[in-house]
XYZ file of C-alpha atoms in Angstrom:
496
model
C 83.506 110.992 132.850
C 82.258 107.411 133.073
C 80.000 105.932 130.417
C 77.446 105.070 133.117
C 77.026 108.783 133.849
C 75.924 109.621 130.307
C 72.626 109.087 128.567
C 73.021 105.867 126.545
C 71.242 107.491 123.614
C 74.021 110.086 123.429
C 76.659 107.359 123.552
C 74.978 105.523 120.680
C 74.762 108.728 118.653
C 78.482 109.414 119.085
C 79.280 105.775 118.287
C 77.234 106.065 115.106
C 79.054 109.240 114.116
C 82.426 107.545 114.612
C 81.308 104.626 112.455
C 80.154 107.100 109.813
C 83.573 108.751 109.928
C 85.436 105.525 109.151
C 82.917 104.680 106.446
C 83.673 108.056 104.900
C 87.367 107.221 105.047
C 86.610 104.137 102.974
C 84.588 106.131 100.466
C 87.449 108.604 100.086
C 89.954 105.833 99.372
C 87.661 104.057 96.920
C 86.966 107.280 94.995
C 90.497 108.703 94.894
C 92.840 105.708 94.623
C 94.438 104.773 91.306
C 94.817 100.995 91.695
C 91.810 98.946 90.547
C 92.595 96.437 93.294
C 91.733 99.211 95.764
C 88.736 100.926 94.184
C 87.152 97.840 92.600
C 88.289 94.859 94.656
C 88.150 97.070 97.799
C 91.423 95.748 99.163
C 91.665 98.257 102.005
C 90.405 98.987 105.501
C 90.191 102.047 107.752
C 89.840 102.584 111.465
C 90.131 104.865 114.474
C 92.094 103.760 117.531
C 92.512 105.304 120.959
C 95.844 106.457 122.387
C 96.372 102.982 123.892
C 96.312 101.469 120.372
C 92.906 99.856 120.922
C 90.668 99.640 117.858
C 87.495 101.662 118.458
C 85.740 101.637 115.071
C 86.565 100.101 111.716
C 84.975 100.237 108.307
C 84.059 96.990 106.587
C 86.820 95.744 104.354
C 89.585 93.158 104.446
C 89.053 91.017 107.526
C 92.764 90.241 107.564
C 93.394 93.800 108.743
C 91.234 93.290 111.841
C 94.180 92.150 113.934
C 96.932 94.282 112.424
C 95.873 97.841 113.275
C 96.799 97.700 116.956
C 100.162 96.035 116.339
C 101.081 98.532 113.643
C 100.189 101.492 115.832
C 102.086 99.989 118.771
C 105.184 99.775 116.568
C 104.816 103.450 115.577
C 104.292 104.515 119.199
C 107.352 102.553 120.276
C 109.486 104.230 117.637
C 108.270 107.817 117.831
C 107.072 107.988 121.441
C 106.392 111.594 122.374
C 107.774 112.918 119.084
C 104.339 113.257 117.488
C 102.869 116.527 116.313
C 99.780 117.829 114.504
C 100.113 117.242 110.768
C 102.305 114.162 111.140
C 101.542 110.999 109.192
C 103.478 107.742 109.535
C 103.819 104.882 107.085
C 104.554 101.187 107.558
C 104.220 98.009 105.536
C 106.526 95.800 107.582
C 105.070 92.315 108.139
C 107.327 91.920 111.171
C 105.911 95.026 112.833
C 102.288 93.931 112.791
C 101.613 94.108 109.059
C 100.744 91.488 106.462
C 102.893 91.748 103.325
C 104.817 94.603 101.738
C 102.034 95.529 99.326
C 99.667 96.428 102.192
C 100.770 99.948 103.106
C 99.418 101.515 106.291
C 99.216 105.249 106.943
C 98.698 106.357 110.538
C 97.769 109.879 111.540
C 97.672 111.116 115.142
C 94.434 113.016 115.758
C 94.922 116.196 117.774
C 92.216 118.442 119.141
C 93.243 121.684 120.795
C 96.862 120.569 120.760
C 96.113 117.360 122.679
C 96.624 113.908 121.185
C 93.213 112.254 121.283
C 93.253 109.264 118.947
C 94.738 107.813 115.761
C 93.360 107.230 112.277
C 94.689 104.396 110.141
C 94.182 103.477 106.500
C 95.655 100.332 104.948
C 95.483 99.625 101.228
C 97.062 97.195 98.793
C 99.406 99.007 96.425
C 99.695 97.254 93.075
C 103.477 97.547 93.041
C 106.196 98.125 95.618
C 109.207 96.867 93.665
C 110.931 93.551 94.228
C 111.914 90.737 91.917
C 108.667 90.680 89.901
C 106.079 93.224 88.847
C 103.308 93.190 91.418
C 105.898 92.474 94.133
C 104.532 89.072 95.160
C 106.887 86.523 93.683
C 105.583 82.959 94.085
C 109.193 81.731 94.273
C 110.507 84.309 96.755
C 112.807 82.916 99.427
C 113.356 86.113 101.432
C 111.394 89.276 102.018
C 113.958 91.407 100.192
C 112.583 89.975 96.943
C 109.129 91.332 97.789
C 109.716 95.039 97.383
C 110.576 98.054 99.459
C 109.783 97.912 103.171
C 108.820 101.035 105.109
C 109.929 100.342 108.689
C 107.638 102.863 110.354
C 108.661 106.212 108.894
C 107.271 109.737 109.015
C 105.844 110.522 105.589
C 104.255 113.900 106.398
C 105.290 116.756 108.624
C 102.984 119.744 109.129
C 100.642 118.185 106.549
C 103.341 118.322 103.872
C 104.667 115.217 102.160
C 108.354 114.727 102.888
C 109.984 114.936 99.466
C 112.735 112.440 100.278
C 110.130 109.752 100.947
C 108.336 110.567 97.700
C 111.627 110.255 95.800
C 112.350 106.948 97.514
C 108.986 105.540 96.422
C 109.229 106.920 92.900
C 112.620 105.327 92.264
C 111.858 101.912 93.765
C 108.529 100.908 92.223
C 107.556 100.059 88.671
C 104.308 102.059 88.743
C 105.276 105.305 90.511
C 102.288 107.347 89.346
C 99.837 104.732 90.552
C 101.631 104.193 93.858
C 101.870 107.888 94.659
C 98.227 108.275 93.706
C 97.301 105.544 96.189
C 99.488 107.219 98.809
C 97.549 110.458 98.308
C 94.251 108.581 98.573
C 95.248 107.167 101.950
C 96.445 110.591 103.074
C 93.061 112.031 102.165
C 91.353 109.287 104.163
C 93.271 109.895 107.390
C 92.850 113.649 106.966
C 89.087 113.388 106.679
C 89.154 111.211 109.783
C 90.744 114.034 111.751
C 88.224 116.548 110.416
C 85.258 114.383 111.380
C 86.737 113.379 114.739
C 87.304 116.991 115.729
C 83.791 117.946 114.604
C 82.306 115.239 116.820
C 84.492 116.074 119.799
C 83.893 119.802 119.568
C 80.152 119.199 119.489
C 79.954 116.699 122.354
C 83.140 117.349 124.313
C 86.239 115.314 125.148
C 84.580 113.743 128.192
C 81.744 112.257 126.183
C 84.177 111.110 123.491
C 86.284 109.256 126.072
C 83.156 107.791 127.634
C 81.989 106.614 124.211
C 85.312 104.874 123.635
C 84.878 103.043 126.960
C 81.238 102.280 126.167
C 82.116 100.753 122.791
C 84.853 98.556 124.231
C 83.044 97.521 127.409
C 79.701 96.645 125.829
C 81.415 94.584 123.130
C 83.541 92.833 125.723
C 80.479 91.999 127.799
C 78.626 90.511 124.832
C 81.713 88.555 123.837
C 82.234 87.113 127.310
C 78.584 86.109 127.543
C 78.821 84.316 124.210
C 81.964 82.427 125.261
C 80.492 81.532 128.658
C 77.497 79.940 126.903
C 79.812 77.483 125.123
C 80.816 74.193 126.728
C 84.194 74.263 128.420
C 86.704 71.925 126.878
C 89.563 71.425 124.460
C 88.897 71.311 120.748
C 91.678 70.358 118.376
C 92.118 70.536 114.622
C 94.936 69.571 112.286
C 95.543 70.204 108.619
C 98.172 70.117 105.898
C 99.294 73.012 103.722
C 100.095 71.651 100.280
C 103.477 73.253 99.724
C 104.965 76.708 100.148
C 105.618 77.778 96.562
C 109.144 76.418 96.582
C 108.439 72.826 97.560
C 105.387 70.563 97.293
C 106.188 69.068 100.677
C 103.082 69.126 102.853
C 103.265 71.345 105.931
C 101.489 70.130 109.095
C 99.621 72.812 111.053
C 97.431 72.513 114.119
C 95.462 74.381 116.765
C 93.975 73.589 120.143
C 91.110 75.797 121.257
C 90.565 75.841 125.008
C 87.358 77.254 126.487
C 87.283 77.945 130.219
C 84.446 80.086 131.513
C 84.575 83.448 129.733
C 88.019 82.870 128.215
C 89.003 81.270 124.915
C 92.608 80.358 124.105
C 93.883 79.502 120.636
C 97.130 77.550 120.871
C 99.026 76.829 117.649
C 101.947 75.105 119.388
C 103.106 72.204 117.231
C 102.637 74.024 113.932
C 105.510 73.618 111.466
C 108.421 76.001 111.319
C 108.454 78.876 108.830
C 109.074 77.827 105.253
C 111.496 78.999 102.555
C 108.567 80.007 100.313
C 106.197 82.999 100.596
C 103.224 81.225 102.178
C 104.371 82.336 105.655
C 102.461 84.911 107.633
C 103.585 86.946 110.648
C 101.837 87.385 114.001
C 99.626 90.289 112.890
C 98.025 88.214 110.150
C 97.649 85.244 112.512
C 95.761 87.419 114.994
C 93.524 88.661 112.193
C 92.769 85.123 111.032
C 91.797 84.005 114.523
C 89.798 87.122 115.327
C 87.840 86.852 112.074
C 86.498 83.411 112.998
C 86.034 84.272 116.676
C 83.993 87.338 115.728
C 81.793 85.272 113.413
C 81.139 82.986 116.353
C 80.229 85.523 119.048
C 78.504 88.209 116.926
C 79.010 88.259 113.159
C 76.965 91.440 112.651
C 78.368 93.719 115.363
C 80.825 96.457 114.393
C 84.390 95.354 115.052
C 86.453 96.823 117.881
C 89.064 95.652 120.369
C 86.490 94.926 123.064
C 85.220 91.828 121.282
C 88.645 90.209 121.566
C 89.446 90.828 125.228
C 88.402 87.265 126.160
C 90.824 85.902 123.546
C 94.377 84.660 124.033
C 96.476 83.557 121.075
C 99.554 81.387 121.617
C 102.042 80.503 118.911
C 105.830 80.153 119.216
C 107.970 82.479 117.128
C 109.305 81.168 113.855
C 106.362 79.037 112.709
C 104.611 79.279 109.374
C 102.039 81.469 111.217
C 104.607 83.597 113.097
C 107.431 83.925 110.609
C 110.512 85.922 111.537
C 112.675 88.132 109.353
C 113.818 87.591 106.628
C 111.136 85.027 105.718
C 109.036 85.917 102.654
C 105.373 86.678 103.384
C 104.087 87.780 99.987
C 101.368 85.127 99.815
C 100.613 85.437 103.526
C 96.874 85.204 102.939
C 97.241 81.559 101.971
C 99.014 80.736 105.227
C 96.658 82.804 107.355
C 93.673 81.239 105.584
C 94.809 77.906 106.973
C 94.929 79.410 110.464
C 91.347 80.628 110.160
C 90.197 77.317 108.699
C 91.827 75.423 111.559
C 89.913 77.495 114.082
C 86.732 77.105 112.012
C 87.169 73.338 111.996
C 87.958 73.109 115.707
C 84.888 75.120 116.735
C 82.434 73.653 114.218
C 81.326 70.835 116.514
C 80.156 73.226 119.240
C 78.561 75.776 116.888
C 77.045 73.877 113.939
C 74.454 76.622 113.503
C 77.199 79.217 112.918
C 79.788 77.345 110.870
C 79.372 75.663 107.526
C 81.600 72.889 106.293
C 84.990 73.885 104.961
C 85.331 76.365 102.119
C 87.612 76.440 99.107
C 89.661 78.598 101.481
C 92.429 79.649 99.112
C 92.229 83.223 97.870
C 93.853 81.947 94.682
C 94.932 85.416 93.591
C 96.083 85.748 89.992
C 98.757 88.227 88.890
C 99.260 89.050 85.225
C 101.707 91.684 84.089
C 103.194 92.940 80.864
C 103.301 96.066 78.674
C 100.269 97.884 77.406
C 100.711 98.031 73.593
C 99.029 101.442 73.373
C 100.773 103.305 76.193
C 103.940 101.261 76.348
C 103.644 101.252 80.124
C 103.756 98.275 82.456
C 100.437 96.995 83.721
C 99.842 94.764 86.730
C 96.587 92.874 87.069
C 95.714 91.553 90.549
C 92.512 89.718 91.287
C 91.221 87.246 93.880
C 89.193 84.272 92.724
C 85.847 83.296 94.167
C 85.005 79.724 95.050
C 82.706 77.299 96.806
C 81.724 77.224 100.468
C 80.590 74.143 102.337
C 77.061 73.137 103.224
C 75.300 73.421 106.570
C 72.727 71.121 108.116
C 70.012 73.356 106.635
C 71.244 74.368 103.202
C 73.616 73.558 100.395
C 76.943 75.270 100.099
C 77.227 78.657 98.431
C 79.147 79.126 95.198
C 81.217 82.082 94.041
C 82.092 83.834 97.288
C 85.388 85.440 98.281
C 87.543 83.520 100.771
C 86.935 83.970 104.506
C 90.003 86.051 105.183
C 89.359 88.574 102.403
C 86.098 89.919 103.810
C 84.139 92.546 101.895
C 86.037 92.326 98.636
C 85.113 91.560 95.053
C 86.580 90.219 91.878
C 86.482 92.345 88.721
C 83.562 92.580 86.386
C 84.460 91.478 82.882
C 83.731 94.977 81.548
C 86.183 96.645 83.922
C 88.734 93.875 83.457
C 88.876 94.490 79.717
C 88.688 98.283 80.043
C 91.548 98.627 82.523
C 93.956 96.004 81.197
C 95.077 94.951 77.695
C 93.427 91.579 78.308
C 90.330 89.848 76.982
C 88.061 87.351 78.702
C 86.995 84.433 76.547
C 84.902 82.717 79.180
C 83.780 83.454 82.734
C 81.677 80.762 84.399
C 81.403 78.333 87.264
C 83.523 75.234 86.847
C 81.017 72.448 86.291
C 83.309 70.226 84.252
C 82.852 67.360 86.719
C 79.129 67.911 87.078
C 76.928 69.990 89.340
C 76.143 69.233 92.954
C 79.710 69.638 94.177
C 81.323 72.747 95.617
C 82.912 74.360 92.601
C 85.059 77.386 91.846
C 84.932 80.140 89.345
C 86.657 79.558 86.024
C 87.970 82.222 83.667
C 89.770 81.971 80.356
C 92.002 84.958 79.717
C 93.623 85.926 76.424
C 96.732 87.942 77.246
C 98.648 88.817 74.086
C 100.858 91.351 75.893
C 101.538 89.392 79.073
C 105.096 88.709 80.131
C 104.235 86.452 83.032
C 101.390 85.065 85.067
C 101.586 84.021 88.701
C 99.047 82.365 90.926
C 99.115 80.530 94.223
C 96.400 78.250 95.519
C 95.990 75.359 97.851
C 94.557 72.083 96.593
C 92.558 71.147 99.656
C 92.012 67.440 100.146
C 88.330 66.608 100.737
C 89.177 64.223 103.569
C 90.723 67.043 105.586
C 87.508 68.888 106.438
C 84.361 66.850 106.036
C 82.607 67.938 109.190
C 78.902 68.684 108.848
C 78.792 66.457 105.769
C 80.410 69.090 103.564
C 83.049 68.888 100.892
C 85.803 71.281 99.958
C 86.279 72.853 96.579
C 89.423 72.166 94.583
C 91.537 75.113 93.427
C 94.268 73.220 91.652
C 92.266 72.693 88.460
C 91.473 76.418 88.399
C 95.181 77.157 88.428
C 95.900 74.623 85.685
C 93.180 76.092 83.495
C 94.218 79.668 84.186
C 97.827 78.978 83.323
C 96.984 77.085 80.179
C 94.508 79.748 79.078
C 97.012 82.588 79.103
C 98.419 82.619 75.600
C 101.327 84.647 74.300
C 100.393 85.768 70.795
C 104.066 85.909 69.844
C 104.366 82.143 70.103
């Protein structure tokens, strides 16, 4: 049944119900997970894909998962093929099979209706711990992915809706926070299960034909809008270059570049010439690169429209294997969001001249995540604190830059409130304020002094962006390096 044969009102109703289903998936994860980075920071995303691994609907969440869902499902389909059954759930966190880093664990459930495979539900969430050389699993000095925790290479985790006990044992014995990790696993399982319930309710009410037609309608209407938006832009080649200030192992600057080519309704993003993958964990793999590009492209063509694969049909992404944006095994990718942030900023910079009404000047860009771990003096158990920092965004021709927003690639996420921070961790906040040490009027970042009497170690990774790099639209970048210096110096070990 073609979409053109169905009342468009009905198609919109079914589309709305599918969007409500993925939103409910997100609510389930937020309410049932055990990691604060999931239920407070909202470091997760959920979606429904068709049997061709095309994203149909996605809840708001981490924008860096926008480009990973399809690749992750393709890897599962390649491995399991026709060996899929009702009640199965598959798990992957492999950066080299479409994922991001090992902490982002994806659960994929095939959705059956009447014994027929109809779609897939996916939930991805950041587990606070997956083993590896340091608590929190994201070592800033990692030189290979084996130091970044256990990797699930696309495995079946449920059969007939029952957790496979061997997988549970494997997780329990390879992570430092087994109760929390298994709790987060159960939260994701609940999310993909509710997706199947809601999907079947919708399909049984409207029929498989209308469901298929709605899938086509969602993809085709988004594609049409996207192509129209690209066609309205001037054809040409737009190039941007940048430097990444080190990889965590070395301070050597890493040249990166992109050429954006617009020809009619097509837009090509070519990263040829970008530096080779690095020894340190700033690398990202192709899934994260696609997410970074798609995030900026979507903000250009229609920032408010619900995300689906149709928007990206006019897009081609080119990047040779083995670069800092397309790292190959066994490169570390723990801090992938710093590398992928540079990819998104390159695209932002290249397109700014043709869309000054859509793009501000450069942002502080770096997620500047801070990890603090140690032992809770009351429970005696290990704790792992994970939190992104907010920072300054550049100005536009019409307004000043905005302070205290999360980085582009992290989407709809938050940092902790002070009250929750002190309630959940054996830490105390002495000060939480904007950094105005050098005066107001500049793009500034958040500053926080933390007293951590039980902390064994603190890790953070940020890029000190040089203001000369992105000054388009008369904007100025924020500077993360001082934030790192202050954060490190503020963490005090009471035993000293």
